[in-house]
Short mmCIF file of C-alpha atoms and ligand atoms in Angstrom, two decimals:
data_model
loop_
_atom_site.label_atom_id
_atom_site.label_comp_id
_atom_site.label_asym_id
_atom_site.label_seq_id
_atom_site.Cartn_x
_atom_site.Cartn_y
_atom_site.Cartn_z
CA UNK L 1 76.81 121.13 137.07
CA UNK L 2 73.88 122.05 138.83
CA UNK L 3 70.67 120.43 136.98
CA UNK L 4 72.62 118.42 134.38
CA UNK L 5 73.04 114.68 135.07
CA UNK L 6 75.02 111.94 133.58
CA UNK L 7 72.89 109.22 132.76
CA UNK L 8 74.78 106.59 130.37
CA UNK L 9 76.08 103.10 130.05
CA UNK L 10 79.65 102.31 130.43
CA UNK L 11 80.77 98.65 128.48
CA UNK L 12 83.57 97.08 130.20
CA UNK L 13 83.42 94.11 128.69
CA UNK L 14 83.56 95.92 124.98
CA UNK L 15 86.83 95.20 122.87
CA UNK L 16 85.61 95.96 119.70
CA UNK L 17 83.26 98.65 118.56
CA UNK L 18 82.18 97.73 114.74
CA UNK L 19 85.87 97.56 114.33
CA UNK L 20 87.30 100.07 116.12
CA UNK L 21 89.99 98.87 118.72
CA UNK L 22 88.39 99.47 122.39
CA UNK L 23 91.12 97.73 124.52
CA UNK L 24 89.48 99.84 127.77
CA UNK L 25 86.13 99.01 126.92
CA UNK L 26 83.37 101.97 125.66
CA UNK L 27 80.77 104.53 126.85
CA UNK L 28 77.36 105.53 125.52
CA UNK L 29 76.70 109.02 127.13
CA UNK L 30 73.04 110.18 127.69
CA UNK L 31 72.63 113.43 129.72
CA UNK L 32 69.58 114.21 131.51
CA UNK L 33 68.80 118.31 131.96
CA UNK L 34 65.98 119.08 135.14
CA UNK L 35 64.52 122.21 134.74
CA UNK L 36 61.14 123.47 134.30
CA UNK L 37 60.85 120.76 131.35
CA UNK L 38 63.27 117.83 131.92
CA UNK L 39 65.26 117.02 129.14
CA UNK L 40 67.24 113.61 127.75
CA UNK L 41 69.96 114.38 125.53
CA UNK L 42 70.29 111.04 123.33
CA UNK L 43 70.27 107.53 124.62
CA UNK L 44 72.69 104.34 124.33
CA UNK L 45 73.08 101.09 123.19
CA UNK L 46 71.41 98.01 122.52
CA UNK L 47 71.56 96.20 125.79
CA UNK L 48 71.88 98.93 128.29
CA UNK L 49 68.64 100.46 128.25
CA UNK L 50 67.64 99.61 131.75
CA UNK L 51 71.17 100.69 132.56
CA UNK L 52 70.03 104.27 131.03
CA UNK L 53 66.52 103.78 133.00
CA UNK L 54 68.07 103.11 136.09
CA UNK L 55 70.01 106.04 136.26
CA UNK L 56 67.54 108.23 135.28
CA UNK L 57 65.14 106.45 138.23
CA UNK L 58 67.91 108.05 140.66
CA UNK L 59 67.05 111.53 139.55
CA UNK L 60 63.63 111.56 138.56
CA UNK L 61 60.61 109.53 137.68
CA UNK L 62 61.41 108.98 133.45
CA UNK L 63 57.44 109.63 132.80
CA UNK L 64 58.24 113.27 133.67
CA UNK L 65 60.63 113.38 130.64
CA UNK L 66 59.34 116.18 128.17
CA UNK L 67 61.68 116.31 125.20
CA UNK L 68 64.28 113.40 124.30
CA UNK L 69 66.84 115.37 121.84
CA UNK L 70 67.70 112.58 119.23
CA UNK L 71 71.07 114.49 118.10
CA UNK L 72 72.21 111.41 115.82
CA UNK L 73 70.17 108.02 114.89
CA UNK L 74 72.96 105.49 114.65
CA UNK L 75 71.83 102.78 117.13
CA UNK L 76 74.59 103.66 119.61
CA UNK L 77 72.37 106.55 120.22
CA UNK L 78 69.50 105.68 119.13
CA UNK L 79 68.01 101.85 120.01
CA UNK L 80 66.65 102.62 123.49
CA UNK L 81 64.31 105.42 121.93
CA UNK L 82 61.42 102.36 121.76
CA UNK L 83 61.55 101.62 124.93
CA UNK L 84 61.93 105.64 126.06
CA UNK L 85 58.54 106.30 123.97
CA UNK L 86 56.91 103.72 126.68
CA UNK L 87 58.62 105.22 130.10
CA UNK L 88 58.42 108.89 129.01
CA UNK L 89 55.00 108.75 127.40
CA UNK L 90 54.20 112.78 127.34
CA UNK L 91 57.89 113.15 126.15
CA UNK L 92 58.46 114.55 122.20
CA UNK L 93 61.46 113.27 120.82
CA UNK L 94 63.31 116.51 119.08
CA UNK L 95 65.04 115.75 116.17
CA UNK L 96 66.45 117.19 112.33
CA UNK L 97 64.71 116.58 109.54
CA UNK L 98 66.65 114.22 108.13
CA UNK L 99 66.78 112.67 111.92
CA UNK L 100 63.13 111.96 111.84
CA UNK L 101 63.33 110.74 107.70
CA UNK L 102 66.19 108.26 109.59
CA UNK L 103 64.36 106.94 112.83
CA UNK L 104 61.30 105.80 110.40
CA UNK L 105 64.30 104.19 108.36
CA UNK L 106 65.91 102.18 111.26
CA UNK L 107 62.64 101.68 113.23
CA UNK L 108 60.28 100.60 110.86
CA UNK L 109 56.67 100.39 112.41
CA UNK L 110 57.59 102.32 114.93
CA UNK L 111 55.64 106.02 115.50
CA UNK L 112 57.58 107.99 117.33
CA UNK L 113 56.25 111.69 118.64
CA UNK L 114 58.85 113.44 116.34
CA UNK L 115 58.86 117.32 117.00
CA UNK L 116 61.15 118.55 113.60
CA UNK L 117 64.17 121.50 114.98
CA UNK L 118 65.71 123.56 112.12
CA UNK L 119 69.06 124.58 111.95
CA UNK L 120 69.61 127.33 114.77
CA UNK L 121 66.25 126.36 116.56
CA UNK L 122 66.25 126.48 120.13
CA UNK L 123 64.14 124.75 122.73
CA UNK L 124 63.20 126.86 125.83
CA UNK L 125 63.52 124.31 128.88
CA UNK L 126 62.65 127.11 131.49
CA UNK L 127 65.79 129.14 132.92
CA UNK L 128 67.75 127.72 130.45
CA UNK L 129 67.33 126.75 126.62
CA UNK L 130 69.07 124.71 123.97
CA UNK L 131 69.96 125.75 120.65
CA UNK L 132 70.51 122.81 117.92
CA UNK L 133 72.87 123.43 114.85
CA UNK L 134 73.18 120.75 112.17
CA UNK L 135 76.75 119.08 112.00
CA UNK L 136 75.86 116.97 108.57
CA UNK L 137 78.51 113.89 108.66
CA UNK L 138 79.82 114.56 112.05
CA UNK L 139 79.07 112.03 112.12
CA UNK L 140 75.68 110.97 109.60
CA UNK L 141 74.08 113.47 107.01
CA UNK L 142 71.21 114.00 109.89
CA UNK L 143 73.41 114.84 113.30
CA UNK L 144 72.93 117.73 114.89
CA UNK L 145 74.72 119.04 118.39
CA UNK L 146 73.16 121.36 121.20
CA UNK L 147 74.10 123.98 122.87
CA UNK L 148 73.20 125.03 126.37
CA UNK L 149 74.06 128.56 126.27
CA UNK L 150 73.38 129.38 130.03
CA UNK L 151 76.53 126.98 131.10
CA UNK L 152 78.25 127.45 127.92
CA UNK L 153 78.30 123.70 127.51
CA UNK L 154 77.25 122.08 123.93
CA UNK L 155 76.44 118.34 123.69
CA UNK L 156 78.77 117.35 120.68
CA UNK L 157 77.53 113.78 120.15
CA UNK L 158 80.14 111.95 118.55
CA UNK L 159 82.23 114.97 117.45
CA UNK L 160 85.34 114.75 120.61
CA UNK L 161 84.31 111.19 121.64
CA UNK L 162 86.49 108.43 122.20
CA UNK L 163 85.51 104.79 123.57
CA UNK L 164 86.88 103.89 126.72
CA UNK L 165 85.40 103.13 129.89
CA UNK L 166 86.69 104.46 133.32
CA UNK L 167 85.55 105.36 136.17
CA UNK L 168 86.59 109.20 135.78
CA UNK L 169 84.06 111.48 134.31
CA UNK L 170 85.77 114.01 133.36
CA UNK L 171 88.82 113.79 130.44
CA UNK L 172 91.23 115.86 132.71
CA UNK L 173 91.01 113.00 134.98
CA UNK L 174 92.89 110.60 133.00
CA UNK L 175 96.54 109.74 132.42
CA UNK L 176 96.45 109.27 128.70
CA UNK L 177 93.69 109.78 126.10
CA UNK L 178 95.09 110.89 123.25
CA UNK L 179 95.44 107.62 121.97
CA UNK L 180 91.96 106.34 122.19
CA UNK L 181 90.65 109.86 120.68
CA UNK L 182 93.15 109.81 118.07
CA UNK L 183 92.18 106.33 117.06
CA UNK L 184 88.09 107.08 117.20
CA UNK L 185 88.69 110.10 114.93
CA UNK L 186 91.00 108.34 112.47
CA UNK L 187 88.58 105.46 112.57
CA UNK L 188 85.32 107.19 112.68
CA UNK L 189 86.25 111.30 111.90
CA UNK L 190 88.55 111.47 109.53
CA UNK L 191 86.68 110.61 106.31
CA UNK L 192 84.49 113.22 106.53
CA UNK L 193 86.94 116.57 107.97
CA UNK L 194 85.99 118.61 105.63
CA UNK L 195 82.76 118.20 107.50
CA UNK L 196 84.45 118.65 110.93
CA UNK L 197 85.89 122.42 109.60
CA UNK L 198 82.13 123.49 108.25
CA UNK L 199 81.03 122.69 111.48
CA UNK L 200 84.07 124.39 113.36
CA UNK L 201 82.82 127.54 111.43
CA UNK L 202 78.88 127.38 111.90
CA UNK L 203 80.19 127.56 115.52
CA UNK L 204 82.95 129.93 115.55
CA UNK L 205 82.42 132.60 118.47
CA UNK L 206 80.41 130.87 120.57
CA UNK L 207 81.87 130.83 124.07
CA UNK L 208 82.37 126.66 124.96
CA UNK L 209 83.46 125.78 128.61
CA UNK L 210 82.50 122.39 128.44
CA UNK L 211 81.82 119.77 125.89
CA UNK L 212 79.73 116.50 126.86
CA UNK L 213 80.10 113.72 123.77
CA UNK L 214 78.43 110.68 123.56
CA UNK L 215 81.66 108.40 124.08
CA UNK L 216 84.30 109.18 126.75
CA UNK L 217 84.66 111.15 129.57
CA UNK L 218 83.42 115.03 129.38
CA UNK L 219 86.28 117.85 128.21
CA UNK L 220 86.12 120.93 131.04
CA UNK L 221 89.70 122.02 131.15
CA UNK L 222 91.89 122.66 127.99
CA UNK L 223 88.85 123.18 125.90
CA UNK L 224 91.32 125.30 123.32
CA UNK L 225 93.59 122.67 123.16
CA UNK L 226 91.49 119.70 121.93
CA UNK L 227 89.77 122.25 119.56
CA UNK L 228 93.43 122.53 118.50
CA UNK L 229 93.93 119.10 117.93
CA UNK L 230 90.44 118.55 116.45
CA UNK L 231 91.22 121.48 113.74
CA UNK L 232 95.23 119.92 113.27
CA UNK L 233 93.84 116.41 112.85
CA UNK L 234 90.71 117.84 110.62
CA UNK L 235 93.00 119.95 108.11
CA UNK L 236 96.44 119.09 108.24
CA UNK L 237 97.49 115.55 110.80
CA UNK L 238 100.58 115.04 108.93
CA UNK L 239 104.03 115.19 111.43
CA UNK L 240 107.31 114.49 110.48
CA UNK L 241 107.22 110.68 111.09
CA UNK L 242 106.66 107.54 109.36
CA UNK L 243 104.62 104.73 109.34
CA UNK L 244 105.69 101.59 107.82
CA UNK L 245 102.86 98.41 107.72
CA UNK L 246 103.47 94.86 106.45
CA UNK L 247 102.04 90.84 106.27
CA UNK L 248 104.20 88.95 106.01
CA UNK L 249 104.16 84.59 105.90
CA UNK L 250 108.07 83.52 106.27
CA UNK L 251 109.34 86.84 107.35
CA UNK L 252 111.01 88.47 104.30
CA UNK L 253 108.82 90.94 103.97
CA UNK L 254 108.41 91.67 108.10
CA UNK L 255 113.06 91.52 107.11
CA UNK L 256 112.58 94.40 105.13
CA UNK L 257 110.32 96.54 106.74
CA UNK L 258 112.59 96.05 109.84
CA UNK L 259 115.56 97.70 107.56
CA UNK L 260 113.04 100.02 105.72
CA UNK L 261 113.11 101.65 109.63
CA UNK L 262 116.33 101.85 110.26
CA UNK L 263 116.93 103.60 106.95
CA UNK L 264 114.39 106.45 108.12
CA UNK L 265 115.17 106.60 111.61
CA UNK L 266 119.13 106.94 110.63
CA UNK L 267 118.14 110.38 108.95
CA UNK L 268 116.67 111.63 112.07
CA UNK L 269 112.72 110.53 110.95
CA UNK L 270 110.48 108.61 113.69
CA UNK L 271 109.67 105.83 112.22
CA UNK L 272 107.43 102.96 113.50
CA UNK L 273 106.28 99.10 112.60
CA UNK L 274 103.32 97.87 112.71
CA UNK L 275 102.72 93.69 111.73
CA UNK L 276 99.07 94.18 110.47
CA UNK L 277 97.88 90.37 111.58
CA UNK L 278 98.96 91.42 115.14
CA UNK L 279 97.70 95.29 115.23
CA UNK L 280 94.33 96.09 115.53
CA UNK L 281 93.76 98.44 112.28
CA UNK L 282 92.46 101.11 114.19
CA UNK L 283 95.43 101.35 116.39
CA UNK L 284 97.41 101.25 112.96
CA UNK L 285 95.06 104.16 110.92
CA UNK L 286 95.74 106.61 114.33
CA UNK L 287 99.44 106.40 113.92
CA UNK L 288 99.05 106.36 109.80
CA UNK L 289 96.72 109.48 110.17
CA UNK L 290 99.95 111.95 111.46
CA UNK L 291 102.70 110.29 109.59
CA UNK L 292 104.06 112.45 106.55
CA UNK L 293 105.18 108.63 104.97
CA UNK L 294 102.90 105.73 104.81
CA UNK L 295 105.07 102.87 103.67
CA UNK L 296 103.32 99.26 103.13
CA UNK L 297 104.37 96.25 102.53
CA UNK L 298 103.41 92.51 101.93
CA UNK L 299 104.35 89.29 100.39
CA UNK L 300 103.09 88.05 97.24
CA UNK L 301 100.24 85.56 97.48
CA UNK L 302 99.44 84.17 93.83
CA UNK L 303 99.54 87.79 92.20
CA UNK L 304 97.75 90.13 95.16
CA UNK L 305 98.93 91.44 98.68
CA UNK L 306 98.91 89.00 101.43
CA UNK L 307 95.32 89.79 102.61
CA UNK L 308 95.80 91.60 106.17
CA UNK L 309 97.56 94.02 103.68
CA UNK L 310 95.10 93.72 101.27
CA UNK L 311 92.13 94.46 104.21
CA UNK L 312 94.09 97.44 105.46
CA UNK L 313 94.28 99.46 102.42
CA UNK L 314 90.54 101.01 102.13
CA UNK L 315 91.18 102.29 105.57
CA UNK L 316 93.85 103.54 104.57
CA UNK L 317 92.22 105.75 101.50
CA UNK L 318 89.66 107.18 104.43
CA UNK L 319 92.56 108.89 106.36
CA UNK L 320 92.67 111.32 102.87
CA UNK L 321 95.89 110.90 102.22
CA UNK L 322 96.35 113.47 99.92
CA UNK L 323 99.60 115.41 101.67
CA UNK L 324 101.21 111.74 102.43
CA UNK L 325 103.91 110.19 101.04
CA UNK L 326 103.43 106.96 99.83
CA UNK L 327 105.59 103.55 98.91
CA UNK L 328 105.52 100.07 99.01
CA UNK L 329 107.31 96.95 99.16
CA UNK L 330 107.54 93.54 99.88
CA UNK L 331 108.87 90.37 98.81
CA UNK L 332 107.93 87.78 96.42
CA UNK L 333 108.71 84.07 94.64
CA UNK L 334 108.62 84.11 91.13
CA UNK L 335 105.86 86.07 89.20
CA UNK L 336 105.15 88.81 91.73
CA UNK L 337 102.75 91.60 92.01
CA UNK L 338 101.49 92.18 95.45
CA UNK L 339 104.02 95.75 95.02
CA UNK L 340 102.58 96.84 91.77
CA UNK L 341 98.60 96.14 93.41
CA UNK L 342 99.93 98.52 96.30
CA UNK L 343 101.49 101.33 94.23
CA UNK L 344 98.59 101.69 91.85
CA UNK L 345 96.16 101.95 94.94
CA UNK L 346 98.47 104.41 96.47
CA UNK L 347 98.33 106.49 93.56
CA UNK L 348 94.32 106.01 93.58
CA UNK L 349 94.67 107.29 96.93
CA UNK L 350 95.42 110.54 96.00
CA UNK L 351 98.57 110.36 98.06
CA UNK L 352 100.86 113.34 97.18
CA UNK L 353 103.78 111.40 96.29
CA UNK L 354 104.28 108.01 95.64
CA UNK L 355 107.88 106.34 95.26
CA UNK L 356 108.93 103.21 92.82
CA UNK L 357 108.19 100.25 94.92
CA UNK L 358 110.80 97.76 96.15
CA UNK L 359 110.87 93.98 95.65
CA UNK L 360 113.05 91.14 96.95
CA UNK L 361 112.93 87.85 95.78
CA UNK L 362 112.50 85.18 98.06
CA UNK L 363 115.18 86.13 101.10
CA UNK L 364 116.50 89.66 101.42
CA UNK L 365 120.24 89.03 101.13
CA UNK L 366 122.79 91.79 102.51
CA UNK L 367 122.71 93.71 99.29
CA UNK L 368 118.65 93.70 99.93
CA UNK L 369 118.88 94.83 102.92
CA UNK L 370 121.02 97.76 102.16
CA UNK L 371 118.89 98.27 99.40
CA UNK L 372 116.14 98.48 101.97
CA UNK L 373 117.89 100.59 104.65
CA UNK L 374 118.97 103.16 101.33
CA UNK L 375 114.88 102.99 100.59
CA UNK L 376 114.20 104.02 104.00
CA UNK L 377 116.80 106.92 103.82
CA UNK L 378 115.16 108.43 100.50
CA UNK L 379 111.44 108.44 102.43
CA UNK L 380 112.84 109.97 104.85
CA UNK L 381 114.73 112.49 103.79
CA UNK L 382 111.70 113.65 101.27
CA UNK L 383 110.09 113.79 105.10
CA UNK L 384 112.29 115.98 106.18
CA UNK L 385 112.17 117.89 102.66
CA UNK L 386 108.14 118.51 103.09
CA UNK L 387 108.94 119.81 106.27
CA UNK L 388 111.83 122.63 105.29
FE1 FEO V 401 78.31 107.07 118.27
FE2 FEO V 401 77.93 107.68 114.92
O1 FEO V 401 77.52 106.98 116.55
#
């Protein structure tokens, strides 16, 4: 688009973004806007500053930069502001409220030229102009997005991200991202929906043909669709499928869970495994986030879940599992427990429904297992039930 310019940092090398599961690496998107005032739209990571720079250099000198728009302060975003302060020195950074209460919180020492934006404030850059509106925990109490209302185009920050890196710029271009924005809004999004839907309806009406975010490529075609999907995921994820997760340490448990599956898939549910010490728990939450039935399991270890079980469940809880179904199971020595740990945190959860758990002591034998595959028949038929 004619006077707006990429200007971000792509991590190849990234695998792991404060825990969410980047197998393709990351992005930090900064967009530059030349008009009659020249415009950065947020910044990127520590460490790829000069990569930021750099680009810019291509376009224009950075010291003619007039407003840096600081949409969110997390340090994704937000750590090469220090060094922008030096290279743009006439520029203003524009920020919320609560965005300039935040930089003085992360940057300590550090003046910045903060120019405050309300809600619905707009910034005139010459033939065009930007209009900010507050998106509180979209994904921290102070982000805001902008709108460029001349191209239709709003700068959603992290709202529609994903991390990968590629060398497509546009979303259209790739073969498959639903998984890696399914997995950043499980792992990032999902907590907080009832925030996504307030700010779906502070924006209602307003015409969008494209949406830049700060991670992954930029959404120009389908725009309705991943609106769709952002609304489904925001209000309702659930599908008729099941998720079943275990830890296991001599394979009884990993036994069961194997059976649990067949059980559910024999009534006609989709039902998949994941071994929690091999899955990366992001991965995990995006399938967990649009199954009806959550089932966990784990051995007993003294009187608690094995731990990668253990770890998983506070994720878990942040997917808002309150239209799930919920069980557990797993096997155990003599005393027990890890089941009765993971059925009271289910019901803690909120979870809609939450079955008797199922034990096995020491090795399933064949009754076990049919006692398993029987398990995985009632979960799924109530799947099928919620769905009727
Ligand atoms: Fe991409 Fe919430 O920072």
């Amino acid at each position: 688009m004619k006077g707006v310019f990429w200007v971000g940092a792509i991590d190849w090398m990234l695998r792991d973004f404060h825990g969410l599961w980047t197998p393709k690496g990351g992005t930090y998107n900064a967009y530059l806007i030349v008009d009659e005032k020249v415009t950065l739209i947020d910044t990127v990571a520590p460490n790829f500053t000069e990569e930021l720079l750099n680009r810019i250099r291509t376009i224009i000198d950075p010291a003619k930069i007039d407003y840096i728009i600081c949409q969110h302060v997390e340090p994704d975003h937000s750590t090469s502001y220090v060094a922008m302060i030096e290279a743009a020195p006439k520029a203003k950074i524009i920020t919320s409220k609560k965005g300039a209460e935040f930089l003085k919180l992360n940057y300590p020492g550090v003046e910045f030229p903060v120019e405050i934006v309300e809600d619905g404030g707009t910034l005139s850059l010459g033939k065009r102009s930007l209009t900010f509106v507050k998106i509180p925990m979209v994904h921290w109490p102070e982000t805001m997005i902008s709108y460029l209302a001349e191209e239709q185009l709003v700068f959603s920050n992290d709202a529609f991200g994903m991390q990968i890196a590629t060398p497509y710029r546009f979303a259209d271009q790739l073969e498959d991202w639903y998984e890696p924005l399914r997995a950043y809004y499980s792992y990032i999004v999902r907590f907080n929906a009832k925030a996504v839907l307030n700010a779906f309806k502070k924006v209602e009406g307003i015409p969008i043909k494209i949406i830049c975010p700060s991670h992954g490529p930029i959404w120009r075609k389908n725009i309705e669709r991943i609106i769709e999907i952002y609304h489904r995921w925001s209000s309702n994820p659930e599908q008729k499928r099941a998720v079943i997760v275990y830890s296991t340490i001599w394979n009884s448990t990993k036994r069961m869970a194997l059976m649990i599956r067949e059980g559910i898939s024999n009534v006609g549910v989709p039902a998949e495994v994941y071994d929690l010490e091999r899955e990366p728990l992001s991965r995990v939450q995006g399938a967990a986030m649009e199954a009806k039935a959550v089932v966990v399991g784990a051995m007993t270890y003294n009187i608690d879940p094995y731990y990668p079980t253990a770890a998983f469940m506070p994720y878990l809880k942040h997917l808002r599992p309150d239209n799930k179904i919920g069980a557990a199971f797993g096997s155990y020595g003599w005393g027990g427990g890890a089941t009765r740990v993971l059925t009271q945190q289910l019901k803690d959860f909120n979870f809609g429904e939450v079955l008797d758990p199922l034990d096995v002591q020491f090795r399933p034998s064949e009754e076990d297992l049919k006692r398993c595959f029987d398990y995985g028949q009632e979960i799924g038929r109530k799947v099928i039930a919620a769905f009727s």
